[in-house]
CSV table of C-alpha atoms in Angstrom, one decimal:
chain,number,residue,atom,x,y,z
A,476,MET,CA,71.1,38.2,126.8
A,477,ASN,CA,68.9,36.3,128.7
A,478,ARG,CA,71.7,34.4,130.6
A,479,GLU,CA,73.4,37.8,131.8
A,480,LEU,CA,69.7,38.8,132.9
A,481,LYS,CA,69.2,36.3,135.1
A,482,LYS,CA,72.7,36.3,136.5
A,483,SER,CA,72.2,40.2,137.2
A,484,LYS,CA,68.8,39.4,138.9
A,485,LYS,CA,70.4,36.6,141.0
A,486,SER,CA,73.0,38.9,141.8
A,487,TYR,CA,71.1,41.8,143.0
A,488,TYR,CA,68.2,40.0,145.1
A,489,SER,CA,71.3,38.1,146.7
A,490,SER,CA,72.4,41.6,147.7
A,491,TYR,CA,69.3,42.5,148.3
A,492,PHE,CA,68.3,40.2,151.0
A,493,GLU,CA,71.9,39.4,152.3
A,494,GLU,CA,71.2,43.9,153.3
A,495,HIS,CA,68.3,43.3,154.7
A,496,ASN,CA,68.4,39.8,156.9
A,497,ASN,CA,67.3,40.9,160.0
A,498,ASN,CA,64.4,43.8,158.5
A,499,ILE,CA,61.6,40.9,157.9
A,500,LYS,CA,59.1,43.8,156.0
A,501,LYS,CA,62.0,44.3,153.8
A,502,THR,CA,62.5,40.8,153.6
A,503,TRP,CA,58.8,39.8,152.3
A,504,GLU,CA,59.1,43.0,149.9
A,505,GLY,CA,61.8,41.3,148.3
A,506,ILE,CA,60.0,38.0,148.0
A,507,ARG,CA,56.8,39.3,146.9
A,508,LYS,CA,58.7,41.4,143.9
A,509,ILE,CA,59.5,37.8,143.0
A,510,VAL,CA,56.6,35.6,142.9
A,511,ASN,CA,53.6,38.2,143.1
A,512,THR,CA,52.8,38.0,139.0
A,513,LYS,CA,49.4,39.7,139.5
A,514,ASN,CA,51.6,43.0,139.5
A,515,ASN,CA,51.5,42.7,135.6
A,516,ILE,CA,48.1,42.2,135.6
A,517,ASN,CA,45.8,45.6,134.7
A,518,TYR,CA,42.6,45.6,137.3
A,519,GLY,CA,41.6,48.6,135.8
A,520,ILE,CA,37.7,49.8,136.7
A,521,SER,CA,36.1,49.8,133.7
A,522,GLN,CA,32.8,49.4,135.3
A,523,LEU,CA,31.0,48.6,138.4
A,524,ASN,CA,27.8,46.3,139.7
A,525,ILE,CA,26.1,48.0,142.1
A,526,ASN,CA,23.0,46.1,143.5
A,527,GLY,CA,22.8,44.5,139.9
A,528,LYS,CA,23.0,47.3,138.2
A,529,ILE,CA,26.2,48.3,136.2
A,530,ILE,CA,27.3,51.5,135.9
A,531,ASN,CA,30.6,52.6,133.6
A,532,ASP,CA,30.5,56.2,133.8
A,533,PRO,CA,33.4,57.6,135.8
A,534,LYS,CA,32.1,60.1,137.7
A,535,ALA,CA,29.4,57.5,139.0
A,536,ILE,CA,32.1,54.7,139.3
A,537,VAL,CA,34.6,57.1,141.6
A,538,ASN,CA,31.6,58.1,143.7
A,539,SER,CA,30.1,54.7,144.2
A,540,VAL,CA,33.4,53.5,145.5
A,541,ASN,CA,33.7,56.4,148.2
A,542,GLU,CA,29.9,55.9,149.2
A,543,PHE,CA,31.1,51.9,149.5
A,544,PHE,CA,34.2,53.1,151.5
A,545,VAL,CA,32.8,55.8,154.0
A,546,ASN,CA,30.4,53.3,155.1
A,547,VAL,CA,31.9,49.8,155.5
A,548,GLY,CA,32.6,50.6,159.1
A,549,PRO,CA,29.5,51.0,160.2
A,550,GLU,CA,27.8,48.5,157.9
A,551,THR,CA,30.2,45.7,159.1
A,552,GLU,CA,29.7,46.9,162.6
A,553,LYS,CA,26.0,45.9,162.3
A,554,ASN,CA,26.7,42.6,162.1
A,555,VAL,CA,28.8,42.6,165.1
A,556,PRO,CA,26.9,40.7,168.1
A,557,LYS,CA,26.4,43.3,170.8
A,558,SER,CA,26.2,42.4,174.5
A,559,HIS,CA,23.7,44.8,176.0
A,560,HIS,CA,24.3,44.3,179.5
A,561,ILE,CA,28.0,44.4,180.3
A,562,SER,CA,29.5,48.1,179.8
A,563,PRO,CA,32.9,48.3,177.9
A,564,VAL,CA,34.1,50.1,181.1
A,565,ASN,CA,33.6,46.8,183.3
A,566,PHE,CA,36.7,45.4,181.3
A,567,LEU,CA,38.9,48.6,182.4
A,568,LYS,CA,40.7,47.9,185.3
A,569,ASN,CA,43.5,50.0,187.4
A,570,ARG,CA,43.0,53.1,186.1
A,571,ASN,CA,46.4,55.1,185.5
A,572,GLN,CA,46.5,58.0,188.2
A,573,SER,CA,48.7,59.9,186.1
A,574,ASP,CA,48.2,62.5,183.5
A,575,PHE,CA,49.8,62.4,179.9
A,576,ILE,CA,51.8,65.5,179.2
A,577,ILE,CA,52.6,66.3,175.8
A,578,ALA,CA,56.4,67.4,175.4
A,579,HIS,CA,57.3,70.8,173.8
A,580,ILE,CA,57.9,70.7,170.0
A,581,SER,CA,61.2,71.7,168.9
A,582,ASN,CA,62.2,72.8,165.5
A,583,GLU,CA,65.5,70.2,165.6
A,584,GLU,CA,62.6,67.5,166.4
A,585,ILE,CA,60.3,68.2,163.4
A,586,LEU,CA,63.8,69.0,161.2
A,587,ASP,CA,64.5,65.5,161.8
A,588,ILE,CA,61.4,63.9,161.1
A,589,ILE,CA,61.6,65.8,157.9
A,590,LYS,CA,64.8,64.4,157.2
A,591,LYS,CA,63.7,61.1,157.7
A,592,LEU,CA,60.4,60.9,156.3
A,593,PRO,CA,60.1,57.7,153.5
A,594,ILE,CA,59.1,58.6,149.9
A,595,LYS,CA,55.8,58.2,149.2
A,596,ALA,CA,52.6,59.4,147.7
A,597,THR,CA,51.1,62.3,149.9
A,598,GLY,CA,47.2,63.2,150.0
A,599,PRO,CA,45.9,66.9,149.9
A,600,ALA,CA,47.3,70.2,151.5
A,601,SER,CA,50.5,68.8,151.0
A,602,ILE,CA,53.6,69.7,149.0
A,603,PRO,CA,56.2,67.0,147.1
A,604,LEU,CA,58.8,65.7,150.2
A,605,ASN,CA,62.0,66.8,147.8
A,606,LEU,CA,60.3,70.3,148.0
A,607,LEU,CA,59.4,69.9,151.6
A,608,GLN,CA,62.7,69.0,152.6
A,609,THR,CA,64.4,72.0,150.4
A,610,VAL,CA,62.6,74.4,152.5
A,611,ALA,CA,62.6,72.8,155.7
A,612,ASP,CA,65.0,75.5,157.5
A,613,LEU,CA,62.3,78.3,156.1
A,614,ILE,CA,59.3,76.8,157.5
A,615,VAL,CA,60.0,74.9,160.3
A,616,PHE,CA,59.6,77.9,162.9
A,617,PRO,CA,55.9,78.5,161.6
A,618,LEU,CA,55.4,75.1,161.3
A,619,CYS,CA,56.7,74.2,165.4
A,620,HIS,CA,54.6,76.9,166.5
A,621,ILE,CA,51.1,75.8,164.6
A,622,ILE,CA,51.6,72.0,165.9
A,623,ASN,CA,52.4,73.4,169.5
A,624,VAL,CA,49.2,75.6,169.4
A,625,SER,CA,47.3,72.0,168.3
A,626,PHE,CA,48.7,70.3,171.1
A,627,SER,CA,47.8,72.8,173.7
A,628,SER,CA,44.6,73.8,172.3
A,629,GLY,CA,43.3,70.2,171.9
A,630,ILE,CA,42.6,71.3,168.4
A,631,PHE,CA,43.7,69.1,165.6
A,632,PRO,CA,43.8,71.6,162.0
A,633,GLU,CA,40.6,71.2,159.9
A,634,THR,CA,42.5,71.3,156.7
A,635,LEU,CA,44.7,68.1,157.3
A,636,LYS,CA,41.1,66.1,158.2
A,637,VAL,CA,40.8,65.1,154.5
A,638,ALA,CA,42.0,62.1,152.8
A,639,LYS,CA,42.4,61.2,149.2
A,640,VAL,CA,41.8,57.5,149.1
A,641,LEU,CA,42.9,55.0,145.9
A,642,PRO,CA,41.0,51.8,145.1
A,643,LEU,CA,43.2,48.3,145.2
A,644,HIS,CA,41.9,45.6,144.3
A,645,LYS,CA,42.4,42.5,146.0
A,646,GLY,CA,41.5,39.8,143.7
A,647,GLY,CA,38.2,38.7,142.1
A,648,SER,CA,35.7,40.4,139.9
A,649,SER,CA,36.8,43.8,139.1
A,650,GLN,CA,33.2,44.8,139.1
A,651,GLU,CA,32.4,44.1,142.6
A,652,LEU,CA,33.2,46.7,145.4
A,653,ASN,CA,34.1,44.4,148.1
A,654,ASN,CA,37.1,43.4,146.3
A,655,PHE,CA,39.0,46.7,147.0
A,656,ARG,CA,40.5,47.8,149.7
A,657,PRO,CA,41.0,51.7,150.2
A,658,ILE,CA,44.2,53.3,150.3
A,659,SER,CA,44.3,56.4,152.2
A,660,LEU,CA,46.9,59.0,151.3
A,661,LEU,CA,46.9,61.7,154.0
A,662,SER,CA,48.8,65.6,154.1
A,663,ILE,CA,52.2,65.0,154.7
A,664,PHE,CA,52.3,67.6,157.3
A,665,ASP,CA,49.8,65.1,158.9
A,666,LYS,CA,52.4,62.7,158.8
A,667,ILE,CA,54.5,64.6,160.9
A,668,ILE,CA,51.9,65.9,163.1
A,669,GLU,CA,50.9,62.0,164.0
A,670,LYS,CA,54.6,61.1,164.4
A,671,LEU,CA,55.4,64.0,167.1
A,672,MET,CA,51.9,62.8,169.1
A,673,HIS,CA,52.8,58.8,168.6
A,674,LYS,CA,56.3,59.2,170.0
A,675,ARG,CA,54.6,60.9,173.3
A,676,LEU,CA,52.0,58.8,173.3
A,677,TYR,CA,54.2,55.2,172.7
A,678,GLU,CA,56.9,56.8,175.8
A,679,PHE,CA,53.9,57.2,178.1
A,680,LEU,CA,52.0,54.1,177.6
A,681,GLU,CA,55.5,52.1,178.0
A,682,GLN,CA,56.4,54.1,181.4
A,683,HIS,CA,53.3,53.4,183.0
A,684,ASN,CA,53.1,49.7,181.6
A,685,ILE,CA,49.6,50.1,180.4
A,686,LEU,CA,50.6,47.8,177.2
A,687,PHE,CA,49.9,44.1,177.1
A,688,GLU,CA,53.2,42.2,177.7
A,689,ASN,CA,51.8,39.8,174.5
A,690,GLN,CA,51.2,42.6,172.0
A,691,PHE,CA,53.6,42.2,169.3
A,692,GLY,CA,52.5,44.0,166.7
A,693,PHE,CA,53.2,48.3,166.7
A,694,ARG,CA,55.5,47.7,169.3
A,695,LYS,CA,59.5,48.8,169.3
A,696,ASN,CA,61.5,46.0,169.3
A,697,ASN,CA,58.7,43.4,168.7
A,698,SER,CA,57.2,41.7,165.8
A,699,THR,CA,54.8,39.3,164.6
A,700,ILE,CA,57.8,36.9,164.4
A,701,TYR,CA,58.0,37.1,168.8
A,702,ALA,CA,54.2,36.2,168.6
A,703,LEU,CA,54.9,32.9,166.4
A,704,MET,CA,58.3,32.2,168.9
A,705,GLU,CA,56.0,32.3,172.0
A,706,ILE,CA,53.3,30.0,170.4
A,707,THR,CA,55.8,27.2,169.3
A,708,GLU,CA,57.5,27.5,172.6
A,709,LYS,CA,54.1,26.9,174.2
A,710,ILE,CA,53.4,24.0,172.3
A,711,LYS,CA,56.6,22.4,173.0
A,712,GLU,CA,56.2,22.6,176.3
A,713,SER,CA,52.6,21.0,176.0
A,714,ILE,CA,54.5,18.0,174.0
A,715,ASP,CA,57.0,17.7,176.8
A,716,ASN,CA,54.5,17.5,179.5
A,717,GLY,CA,52.7,15.1,177.9
A,718,LYS,CA,49.3,17.5,177.4
A,719,PHE,CA,47.6,18.4,174.2
A,720,GLY,CA,48.3,21.9,172.7
A,721,CYS,CA,45.7,23.6,170.7
A,722,GLY,CA,45.4,27.2,169.3
A,723,ILE,CA,42.3,29.6,168.6
A,724,PHE,CA,43.1,32.2,165.7
A,725,ILE,CA,40.7,35.1,165.0
A,726,ASP,CA,40.9,37.1,162.2
A,727,LEU,CA,38.7,40.2,162.9
A,728,LYS,CA,37.0,41.4,159.9
A,729,LYS,CA,37.5,45.4,159.1
A,730,ALA,CA,39.3,45.6,162.7
A,731,PHE,CA,40.2,49.5,162.5
A,732,ASP,CA,37.2,50.3,160.4
A,733,THR,CA,34.7,48.7,163.1
A,734,VAL,CA,36.8,50.6,166.2
A,735,ASN,CA,33.9,52.1,168.3
A,736,HIS,CA,35.4,55.8,168.9
A,737,LYS,CA,33.8,56.1,172.1
A,738,ILE,CA,34.8,53.5,173.5
A,739,LEU,CA,38.2,54.6,172.5
A,740,LEU,CA,37.9,57.9,174.1
A,741,THR,CA,37.1,56.4,177.3
A,742,LYS,CA,40.1,53.9,177.2
A,743,LEU,CA,42.3,56.6,176.8
A,744,GLU,CA,41.0,58.5,179.5
A,745,HIS,CA,41.3,55.8,181.7
A,746,TYR,CA,44.8,55.3,181.1
A,747,GLY,CA,45.6,58.8,181.4
A,748,ILE,CA,44.9,61.1,178.2
A,749,ARG,CA,42.6,63.2,179.9
A,750,ASN,CA,41.5,67.2,179.6
A,751,GLU,CA,43.1,69.2,176.2
A,752,ASN,CA,44.7,66.0,175.3
A,753,LEU,CA,41.8,64.1,175.0
A,754,LYS,CA,40.1,66.7,173.4
A,755,TRP,CA,43.3,66.5,170.7
A,756,PHE,CA,42.2,63.0,170.2
A,757,GLU,CA,38.7,63.5,169.8
A,758,SER,CA,39.3,66.6,167.7
A,759,TYR,CA,41.8,64.3,165.3
A,760,LEU,CA,38.8,61.4,165.1
A,761,THR,CA,36.2,63.7,163.8
A,762,ASP,CA,34.8,65.7,161.2
A,763,ARG,CA,37.0,63.9,159.0
A,764,LYS,CA,36.5,63.6,154.9
A,765,GLN,CA,37.6,61.7,152.0
A,766,TYR,CA,37.7,61.6,148.1
A,767,VAL,CA,38.2,58.7,145.6
A,768,PHE,CA,40.8,59.3,143.3
A,769,TYR,CA,41.0,56.9,140.2
A,770,ASN,CA,42.1,57.3,136.8
A,771,GLY,CA,42.0,60.9,136.6
A,772,GLU,CA,38.6,61.3,138.1
A,773,SER,CA,37.9,62.6,141.4
A,774,SER,CA,34.9,61.4,143.5
A,775,ASP,CA,32.8,64.3,145.7
A,776,LEU,CA,33.8,64.9,149.3
A,777,ARG,CA,32.2,62.8,151.6
A,778,ASP,CA,32.0,62.8,155.7
A,779,ILE,CA,33.6,59.5,157.2
A,780,THR,CA,30.8,57.8,158.6
A,781,LEU,CA,32.0,56.7,162.4
A,782,VAL,CA,31.4,54.1,164.6
A,783,PHE,CA,29.8,55.9,167.5
A,784,HIS,CA,26.7,54.5,168.4
A,785,ARG,CA,24.7,51.5,169.9
A,786,VAL,CA,27.1,51.2,172.7
A,787,GLN,CA,26.4,52.3,176.3
A,788,CYS,CA,29.7,53.1,178.4
């Protein structure tokens, strides 16, 4: 029996890696399935250590986790050194004179997105993906109208600003909040709107050559593999020329959580996202809320604390 199981497993993974040999993400997913033994360990949160006090009440636990998550950005940002003499706008060059114009959303475009949505867990104000795909033809017209009105008015729907957050254990003691990271689940309708806006914004940035040529992540036909190839070639070039090659690698703690939204909006305006379109992004970023769900218990709904302050633009 064991022999047959091993043979079957080998055949499965051989086929899997052959099928996804050009997909780095899928390849690593397969590797993690083979070597990640942590998946067999249950890191349940039975109690937490909060400032030396042990709490074990389920409601208090999820509220404590949520309190930690909503404030992690500003708390981390406090430790970031500040330069009070240089405004972030000093680093913005070559102002884009063209304005970002959002192309009209069509029913067909929305239907195509719904058809291609991956089967994943969704957050509040959602319906199951299989149900959405079943009724897509019936709801696409009002959905398309709502999205077009959202884009033209510069207002993101308040209902879709709520995230359901699942705490995922990273390692270490399960009593320490720092050893968990949040997995935010958004409404499936939020995901549709994000995909529509991302497509339009990305095309605009590419059209006007705004993205830095050596930005490899989050771009079509690019990946961190190309970044590794680039640095490898630089090292080889240095060796061939009899020079020394060195690298500086920086890992930014809570990088996305500490993005200052005032600076982000200023940069968007500089590069062409203006008027109602800029208001839409501001609306999307502000007044967001979340709750933590764990082991059948939901925390209270909390405002997500954003990094807006301590900067002069």
